[in-house]
Tab-separated table of C-alpha atoms and ligand atoms in Angstrom:
chain	number	residue	atom	x	y	z
A	1	UNK	CA	89.605	87.214	93.387
A	2	UNK	CA	91.091	85.366	96.382
A	3	UNK	CA	89.012	85.237	99.285
A	4	UNK	CA	89.100	88.692	101.066
A	5	UNK	CA	91.506	89.081	104.152
A	6	UNK	CA	90.522	93.011	104.316
A	7	UNK	CA	87.253	94.279	103.537
A	8	UNK	CA	86.817	98.151	103.818
A	9	UNK	CA	83.194	99.458	103.785
A	10	UNK	CA	82.161	103.298	104.284
A	11	UNK	CA	85.552	104.127	105.992
A	12	UNK	CA	85.456	107.910	106.866
A	13	UNK	CA	88.271	109.916	108.940
A	14	UNK	CA	87.481	113.583	109.663
A	15	UNK	CA	89.766	115.747	111.525
A	16	UNK	CA	87.804	118.625	113.165
A	17	UNK	CA	89.272	122.128	112.466
A	18	UNK	CA	89.867	123.794	115.751
A	19	UNK	CA	90.245	127.235	114.037
A	20	UNK	CA	87.105	129.527	114.848
A	21	UNK	CA	86.071	127.802	117.952
A	22	UNK	CA	87.002	130.813	119.912
A	23	UNK	CA	84.359	132.921	118.184
A	24	UNK	CA	81.750	130.244	118.499
A	25	UNK	CA	81.657	129.465	114.625
A	26	UNK	CA	81.330	125.830	113.346
A	27	UNK	CA	84.856	125.169	112.423
A	28	UNK	CA	84.134	122.311	109.934
A	29	UNK	CA	86.296	119.301	109.280
A	30	UNK	CA	89.118	118.148	106.908
A	31	UNK	CA	87.437	115.431	105.247
A	32	UNK	CA	90.705	113.057	104.814
A	33	UNK	CA	89.089	109.720	103.908
A	34	UNK	CA	85.514	110.292	103.142
A	35	UNK	CA	83.678	107.068	102.097
A	36	UNK	CA	86.187	104.595	101.037
A	37	UNK	CA	85.203	100.993	100.155
A	38	UNK	CA	87.908	98.363	99.239
A	39	UNK	CA	88.530	94.815	99.614
A	40	UNK	CA	92.029	93.142	99.592
A	41	UNK	CA	92.405	89.333	98.491
A	42	UNK	CA	94.414	87.153	100.357
A	43	UNK	CA	97.909	87.041	98.801
A	44	UNK	CA	97.065	90.159	96.672
A	45	UNK	CA	98.879	93.326	96.043
A	46	UNK	CA	96.289	96.351	95.835
A	47	UNK	CA	97.828	99.590	94.661
A	48	UNK	CA	96.524	102.810	95.718
A	49	UNK	CA	97.390	105.971	94.122
A	50	UNK	CA	96.677	109.584	93.901
A	51	UNK	CA	97.993	113.062	94.459
A	52	UNK	CA	99.409	114.456	97.598
A	53	UNK	CA	96.850	115.379	100.154
A	54	UNK	CA	94.126	112.812	98.837
A	55	UNK	CA	94.255	110.705	101.888
A	56	UNK	CA	96.495	108.057	101.319
A	57	UNK	CA	98.390	107.964	104.490
A	58	UNK	CA	95.395	108.593	106.455
A	59	UNK	CA	93.697	105.263	104.768
A	60	UNK	CA	97.341	103.517	105.710
A	61	UNK	CA	97.169	104.545	109.558
A	62	UNK	CA	93.544	103.779	109.532
A	63	UNK	CA	94.238	100.250	108.133
A	64	UNK	CA	96.829	99.434	110.687
A	65	UNK	CA	94.876	100.659	113.371
A	66	UNK	CA	97.075	103.636	114.187
A	67	UNK	CA	93.922	105.677	114.038
A	68	UNK	CA	90.383	105.257	114.828
A	69	UNK	CA	87.860	105.886	111.863
A	70	UNK	CA	85.081	108.400	112.397
A	71	UNK	CA	82.986	105.882	110.509
A	72	UNK	CA	82.710	102.712	108.817
A	73	UNK	CA	84.254	99.284	109.261
A	74	UNK	CA	87.164	97.489	108.435
A	75	UNK	CA	86.736	93.637	108.339
A	76	UNK	CA	89.915	91.388	108.859
A	77	UNK	CA	89.142	87.959	107.955
A	78	UNK	CA	85.373	88.943	108.422
A	79	UNK	CA	85.709	90.651	111.759
A	80	UNK	CA	84.902	94.305	112.350
A	81	UNK	CA	88.318	95.352	114.034
A	82	UNK	CA	87.079	98.761	114.289
A	83	UNK	CA	85.049	97.290	117.207
A	84	UNK	CA	87.795	95.489	118.948
A	85	UNK	CA	89.762	96.741	122.070
A	86	UNK	CA	92.032	94.929	124.517
A	87	UNK	CA	93.593	91.673	123.739
A	88	UNK	CA	91.499	90.806	120.644
A	89	UNK	CA	92.632	94.314	119.392
A	90	UNK	CA	96.544	93.409	120.006
A	91	UNK	CA	96.185	90.148	118.312
A	92	UNK	CA	94.616	91.529	114.969
A	93	UNK	CA	97.083	94.577	115.044
A	94	UNK	CA	100.270	92.029	115.030
A	95	UNK	CA	98.881	90.751	111.703
A	96	UNK	CA	98.555	93.960	109.993
A	97	UNK	CA	101.860	95.842	109.942
A	98	UNK	CA	103.088	99.242	108.063
A	99	UNK	CA	106.442	99.902	106.168
A	100	UNK	CA	106.411	103.773	106.276
A	101	UNK	CA	107.245	106.336	103.538
A	102	UNK	CA	110.676	107.910	104.575
A	103	UNK	CA	113.615	105.766	105.892
A	104	UNK	CA	115.146	108.635	106.895
A	105	UNK	CA	112.680	110.182	109.598
A	106	UNK	CA	110.932	106.887	110.516
A	107	UNK	CA	113.923	105.121	112.059
A	108	UNK	CA	115.280	106.487	115.533
A	109	UNK	CA	118.590	107.755	114.885
A	110	UNK	CA	119.954	106.629	118.609
A	111	UNK	CA	118.470	103.270	118.396
A	112	UNK	CA	120.847	100.267	116.833
A	113	UNK	CA	119.308	98.647	113.865
A	114	UNK	CA	118.716	95.489	116.088
A	115	UNK	CA	116.804	97.424	118.381
A	116	UNK	CA	114.895	98.959	115.740
A	117	UNK	CA	113.832	95.877	113.909
A	118	UNK	CA	113.396	94.126	117.491
A	119	UNK	CA	111.015	96.824	119.010
A	120	UNK	CA	107.838	95.237	117.778
A	121	UNK	CA	108.655	92.382	120.373
A	122	UNK	CA	108.863	94.743	122.985
A	123	UNK	CA	105.122	95.876	122.256
A	124	UNK	CA	104.136	92.168	121.702
A	125	UNK	CA	106.389	89.942	123.662
A	126	UNK	CA	104.251	86.794	123.305
A	127	UNK	CA	105.701	86.875	119.402
A	128	UNK	CA	109.037	85.762	120.500
A	129	UNK	CA	110.808	84.658	123.766
A	130	UNK	CA	113.443	87.118	124.791
A	131	UNK	CA	116.226	84.722	124.295
A	132	UNK	CA	115.188	84.157	120.469
A	133	UNK	CA	114.765	87.846	119.561
A	134	UNK	CA	118.252	88.495	118.536
A	135	UNK	CA	118.510	85.581	116.409
A	136	UNK	CA	115.061	86.688	115.017
A	137	UNK	CA	116.581	89.775	114.198
A	138	UNK	CA	119.630	88.489	112.442
A	139	UNK	CA	117.722	86.245	110.179
A	140	UNK	CA	115.373	89.366	109.243
A	141	UNK	CA	118.332	91.308	108.358
A	142	UNK	CA	119.473	88.435	105.961
A	143	UNK	CA	115.991	88.072	104.539
A	144	UNK	CA	115.642	91.653	103.577
A	145	UNK	CA	119.455	91.545	102.200
A	146	UNK	CA	121.412	93.173	104.839
A	147	UNK	CA	124.400	91.776	106.553
A	148	UNK	CA	123.580	90.053	110.169
A	149	UNK	CA	126.685	91.596	111.411
A	150	UNK	CA	125.368	95.075	111.231
A	151	UNK	CA	123.050	94.441	113.983
A	152	UNK	CA	124.830	96.961	116.133
A	153	UNK	CA	125.209	99.782	113.596
A	154	UNK	CA	123.058	102.988	113.625
A	155	UNK	CA	120.679	103.987	110.752
A	156	UNK	CA	123.049	106.814	109.635
A	157	UNK	CA	125.693	104.441	108.347
A	158	UNK	CA	123.383	102.832	106.010
A	159	UNK	CA	122.040	104.202	102.683
A	160	UNK	CA	118.510	105.141	101.839
A	161	UNK	CA	117.732	101.850	100.283
A	162	UNK	CA	119.305	100.112	102.938
A	163	UNK	CA	117.226	101.975	105.684
A	164	UNK	CA	114.195	101.152	103.954
A	165	UNK	CA	115.176	97.656	104.270
A	166	UNK	CA	115.533	98.024	107.611
A	167	UNK	CA	111.930	99.328	107.976
A	168	UNK	CA	110.889	96.432	106.069
A	169	UNK	CA	112.470	94.070	108.234
A	170	UNK	CA	110.885	95.732	111.550
A	171	UNK	CA	107.521	95.449	109.483
A	172	UNK	CA	107.965	91.884	109.094
A	173	UNK	CA	109.138	91.102	112.807
A	174	UNK	CA	105.844	90.090	113.873
A	175	UNK	CA	105.364	87.749	110.875
A	176	UNK	CA	102.063	89.821	109.733
A	177	UNK	CA	99.782	88.469	107.015
A	178	UNK	CA	98.943	92.133	105.760
A	179	UNK	CA	101.401	94.579	105.053
A	180	UNK	CA	100.538	98.255	104.276
A	181	UNK	CA	103.258	100.298	102.609
A	182	UNK	CA	102.679	103.815	102.465
A	183	UNK	CA	104.882	104.960	99.492
A	184	UNK	CA	107.619	102.647	100.682
A	185	UNK	CA	110.191	103.806	97.557
A	186	UNK	CA	109.161	107.506	97.050
A	187	UNK	CA	111.954	108.911	99.243
A	188	UNK	CA	114.737	106.897	97.335
A	189	UNK	CA	116.397	107.469	94.207
A	190	UNK	CA	115.196	106.046	91.004
A	191	UNK	CA	117.663	103.474	90.837
A	192	UNK	CA	116.990	102.152	94.255
A	193	UNK	CA	113.451	102.183	93.932
A	194	UNK	CA	113.215	98.818	91.689
A	195	UNK	CA	115.177	96.904	94.120
A	196	UNK	CA	113.067	97.678	96.862
A	197	UNK	CA	110.044	96.856	94.816
A	198	UNK	CA	111.369	93.554	93.744
A	199	UNK	CA	112.321	92.957	97.582
A	200	UNK	CA	108.941	93.403	98.385
A	201	UNK	CA	107.599	91.084	95.553
A	202	UNK	CA	109.903	88.530	96.813
A	203	UNK	CA	109.086	88.980	100.186
A	204	UNK	CA	105.277	88.730	99.536
A	205	UNK	CA	105.894	85.203	98.102
A	206	UNK	CA	108.159	83.943	100.727
A	207	UNK	CA	106.008	84.890	103.419
A	208	UNK	CA	102.459	84.779	101.674
A	209	UNK	CA	101.759	88.420	102.440
A	210	UNK	CA	98.970	90.361	101.349
A	211	UNK	CA	99.870	94.116	100.358
A	212	UNK	CA	98.448	97.608	100.491
A	213	UNK	CA	101.059	99.405	98.275
A	214	UNK	CA	100.697	103.336	98.461
A	215	UNK	CA	102.335	105.378	95.555
A	216	UNK	CA	101.920	108.777	94.111
A	217	UNK	CA	101.913	107.704	90.934
A	218	UNK	CA	100.529	104.933	88.751
A	219	UNK	CA	103.691	103.867	86.944
A	220	UNK	CA	105.323	102.668	90.448
A	221	UNK	CA	102.481	100.381	91.395
A	222	UNK	CA	101.647	98.813	88.017
A	223	UNK	CA	104.159	95.882	87.960
A	224	UNK	CA	103.731	95.113	91.828
A	225	UNK	CA	100.187	95.191	91.841
A	226	UNK	CA	97.213	92.875	91.178
A	227	UNK	CA	94.521	95.729	91.353
A	228	UNK	CA	94.743	99.305	91.440
A	229	UNK	CA	92.743	101.938	93.230
A	230	UNK	CA	92.718	105.569	92.171
A	231	UNK	CA	92.123	107.999	95.022
A	232	UNK	CA	90.782	111.809	94.804
A	233	UNK	CA	89.818	113.801	97.793
A	234	UNK	CA	89.335	111.262	100.332
A	235	UNK	CA	87.302	108.625	97.754
A	236	UNK	CA	88.258	105.789	95.410
A	237	UNK	CA	87.388	107.192	91.702
A	238	UNK	CA	88.485	104.081	89.862
A	239	UNK	CA	89.561	100.425	90.568
A	240	UNK	CA	90.411	97.848	88.085
A	241	UNK	CA	93.244	95.332	87.103
A	242	UNK	CA	96.047	96.147	84.894
A	243	UNK	CA	94.248	95.911	81.617
A	244	UNK	CA	91.287	97.867	83.156
A	245	UNK	CA	93.166	101.100	84.725
A	246	UNK	CA	96.104	101.098	82.623
A	247	UNK	CA	94.627	99.996	79.123
A	248	UNK	CA	91.052	101.346	79.386
A	249	UNK	CA	91.221	103.966	82.222
A	250	UNK	CA	87.404	105.180	82.308
A	251	UNK	CA	87.793	108.183	84.914
A	252	UNK	CA	88.774	111.166	83.880
A	253	UNK	CA	91.243	111.611	86.731
A	254	UNK	CA	92.789	108.375	86.026
A	255	UNK	CA	93.184	109.386	82.390
A	256	UNK	CA	94.732	112.520	83.277
A	257	UNK	CA	97.149	110.794	85.860
A	258	UNK	CA	98.210	108.080	83.022
A	259	UNK	CA	98.825	110.747	80.307
A	260	UNK	CA	101.319	112.170	82.531
A	261	UNK	CA	103.200	108.885	82.918
A	262	UNK	CA	105.931	108.403	80.317
A	263	UNK	CA	105.237	105.489	78.090
A	264	UNK	CA	108.333	103.314	77.239
A	265	UNK	CA	107.313	102.218	73.916
A	266	UNK	CA	106.611	104.782	71.440
A	267	UNK	CA	103.420	103.630	69.551
A	268	UNK	CA	101.484	103.855	73.062
A	269	UNK	CA	102.662	107.619	73.287
A	270	UNK	CA	101.225	107.988	69.787
A	271	UNK	CA	97.903	106.652	70.606
A	272	UNK	CA	97.527	108.392	73.965
A	273	UNK	CA	96.207	111.985	74.519
A	274	UNK	CA	98.046	114.311	76.602
A	275	UNK	CA	95.665	115.732	79.273
A	276	UNK	CA	96.940	118.416	81.502
A	277	UNK	CA	95.556	118.763	84.919
A	278	UNK	CA	94.557	122.059	85.699
A	279	UNK	CA	94.164	123.731	88.854
A	280	UNK	CA	94.894	122.575	92.388
A	281	UNK	CA	93.338	119.984	94.157
A	282	UNK	CA	90.601	121.369	96.187
A	283	UNK	CA	90.819	121.671	99.952
A	284	UNK	CA	89.625	118.278	101.822
A	285	UNK	CA	88.364	120.914	104.482
A	286	UNK	CA	86.039	122.311	101.440
A	287	UNK	CA	85.240	119.751	99.123
A	288	UNK	CA	82.991	120.360	96.061
A	289	UNK	CA	79.738	119.194	95.986
A	290	UNK	CA	78.560	116.140	93.851
A	291	UNK	CA	81.705	114.965	91.974
A	292	UNK	CA	84.201	116.135	94.117
A	293	UNK	CA	86.892	115.934	90.692
A	294	UNK	CA	84.350	118.313	88.772
A	295	UNK	CA	86.468	121.390	89.579
A	296	UNK	CA	89.266	120.164	87.293
A	297	UNK	CA	87.395	117.832	84.703
A	298	UNK	CA	87.240	118.536	81.336
A	299	UNK	CA	83.921	116.530	81.078
A	300	UNK	CA	82.048	118.461	83.636
A	301	UNK	CA	78.585	119.248	83.184
A	302	UNK	CA	75.436	120.450	85.699
A	303	UNK	CA	74.747	117.133	86.891
A	304	UNK	CA	78.194	116.677	88.228
A	305	UNK	CA	77.812	119.529	90.848
A	306	UNK	CA	74.179	117.832	92.073
A	307	UNK	CA	75.009	114.499	92.192
A	308	UNK	CA	77.796	112.255	93.698
A	309	UNK	CA	78.675	109.454	91.421
A	310	UNK	CA	78.850	106.039	92.908
A	311	UNK	CA	81.577	103.171	91.953
A	312	UNK	CA	79.959	101.269	89.190
A	313	UNK	CA	81.056	99.362	86.324
A	314	UNK	CA	81.720	101.364	83.249
A	315	UNK	CA	79.301	101.212	80.339
A	316	UNK	CA	80.731	99.235	77.324
A	317	UNK	CA	83.512	98.107	79.740
A	318	UNK	CA	85.320	95.085	79.781
A	319	UNK	CA	84.730	91.334	79.305
A	320	UNK	CA	81.843	89.814	80.976
A	321	UNK	CA	82.429	88.860	84.559
A	322	UNK	CA	84.907	91.766	84.961
A	323	UNK	CA	82.098	93.722	86.449
A	324	UNK	CA	82.960	93.768	90.069
A	325	UNK	CA	86.633	94.443	88.898
A	326	UNK	CA	86.465	97.324	86.953
A	327	UNK	CA	84.555	100.031	88.870
A	328	UNK	CA	84.538	103.837	88.238
A	329	UNK	CA	82.741	106.567	90.080
A	330	UNK	CA	81.876	108.946	86.988
A	331	UNK	CA	78.413	109.951	85.659
A	332	UNK	CA	79.757	109.696	81.888
A	333	UNK	CA	82.124	106.606	82.050
B	401	ATP	N1	96.287	114.436	112.204
B	401	ATP	C1	95.668	115.249	111.246
B	401	ATP	N2	94.959	116.504	111.446
B	401	ATP	C2	94.532	117.204	110.678
B	401	ATP	N3	94.370	117.264	109.466
B	401	ATP	C3	95.026	115.958	109.000
B	401	ATP	C4	95.676	115.136	109.539
B	401	ATP	N4	96.544	114.277	109.008
B	401	ATP	C5	96.372	114.406	107.862
B	401	ATP	N5	95.210	115.396	107.595
B	401	ATP	C6	95.095	115.929	106.375
B	401	ATP	O1	94.317	115.099	105.752
B	401	ATP	C7	94.653	115.449	104.328
B	401	ATP	C8	95.059	114.250	103.867
B	401	ATP	O2	96.204	113.690	104.475
B	401	ATP	P1	97.288	112.549	104.036
B	401	ATP	O3	98.529	112.623	104.743
B	401	ATP	O4	96.289	111.369	104.256
B	401	ATP	O5	97.369	112.518	102.239
B	401	ATP	P2	98.295	111.769	101.375
B	401	ATP	O6	97.441	111.321	100.359
B	401	ATP	O7	99.017	110.634	102.243
B	401	ATP	O8	99.407	112.979	101.085
B	401	ATP	P3	100.537	112.803	100.560
B	401	ATP	O9	100.829	112.135	99.062
B	401	ATP	O10	101.583	114.252	100.521
B	401	ATP	O11	101.501	111.711	101.451
B	401	ATP	C9	95.617	116.705	104.156
B	401	ATP	O12	94.683	117.599	104.005
B	401	ATP	C10	96.098	116.694	105.506
B	401	ATP	O13	96.651	117.798	105.794
B	402	MG	MG1	101.187	110.400	102.720
């Protein structure tokens, strides 16, 4: 793997539950992110997938420093940014930007496209002198495939895909090194999704970006990701490259997610067993003991309730040297 640009260790975000405080009870917490380790190599795309509520957006907000973690460290080029403040923090924040999920709600309807894309310069005026900003915004419009002449239009005058291009242009305004894209295509029509994914791939090459690309579904991240991490209830349960995750998924949860993905070639469909996930995801305010997937796992045994499995190379897994690349958190994988 390339030299790491982001390294996350033991990252935790708990939201205190206020309900019940009045009666003097301990209210507990929503364990949105609950001990995440991950590494992003320079120029790499890490796909992060998982069902609704598993903590993907919380992880994204922690990575771009929109929120502070309850515990853990985020090393950016070797420095723990969770300990920074003031000027040093501002400098780092410029370099790690986010693209949001819903282009319909994340763009202020009362601002022109020019003001939306140029807004980061208001927050980081040192990034571009005032006189150059309009020109930069026009360049950014062109870079994402929109007409610079549309700089004075409003978000409602654009389609969903175009709006997401505007969101991407804003994410690039400060010339970041890392872009965290939180379900950037989930709100778009399927026909438009590939165009936006292709745009992100082109921009990555053009600007040497490193991506954390979040999605619901393994099929969306497959082609853009160098590695994929599968999240379940605030933790990563499996991580690996294309061949590890898609061809030899080791975690029963990954296997179930994959079996729900339609396979284009009929041969693959025949080989793959259909696994139906039963039951709902438990509440992150009341996480099962031991392995948190055990309540829905077809392989669960007594040990799973007692011991939390840590990420480790799957037994009998991949070729030598791939040990650190394919990891799974399951007692039986
Ligand atoms: N500010 C908050 N206060 C309290 N709970 C929160 C807060 N933000 C998120 N949560 C809870 O944390 C859990 C994880 O939420 P998060 O939005 O990170 O999940 P997600 O994987 O992004 O889901 P989705 O796929 O629906 O976007 C959820 O149970 C959510 O209700
Ligand atoms: Mg989300």
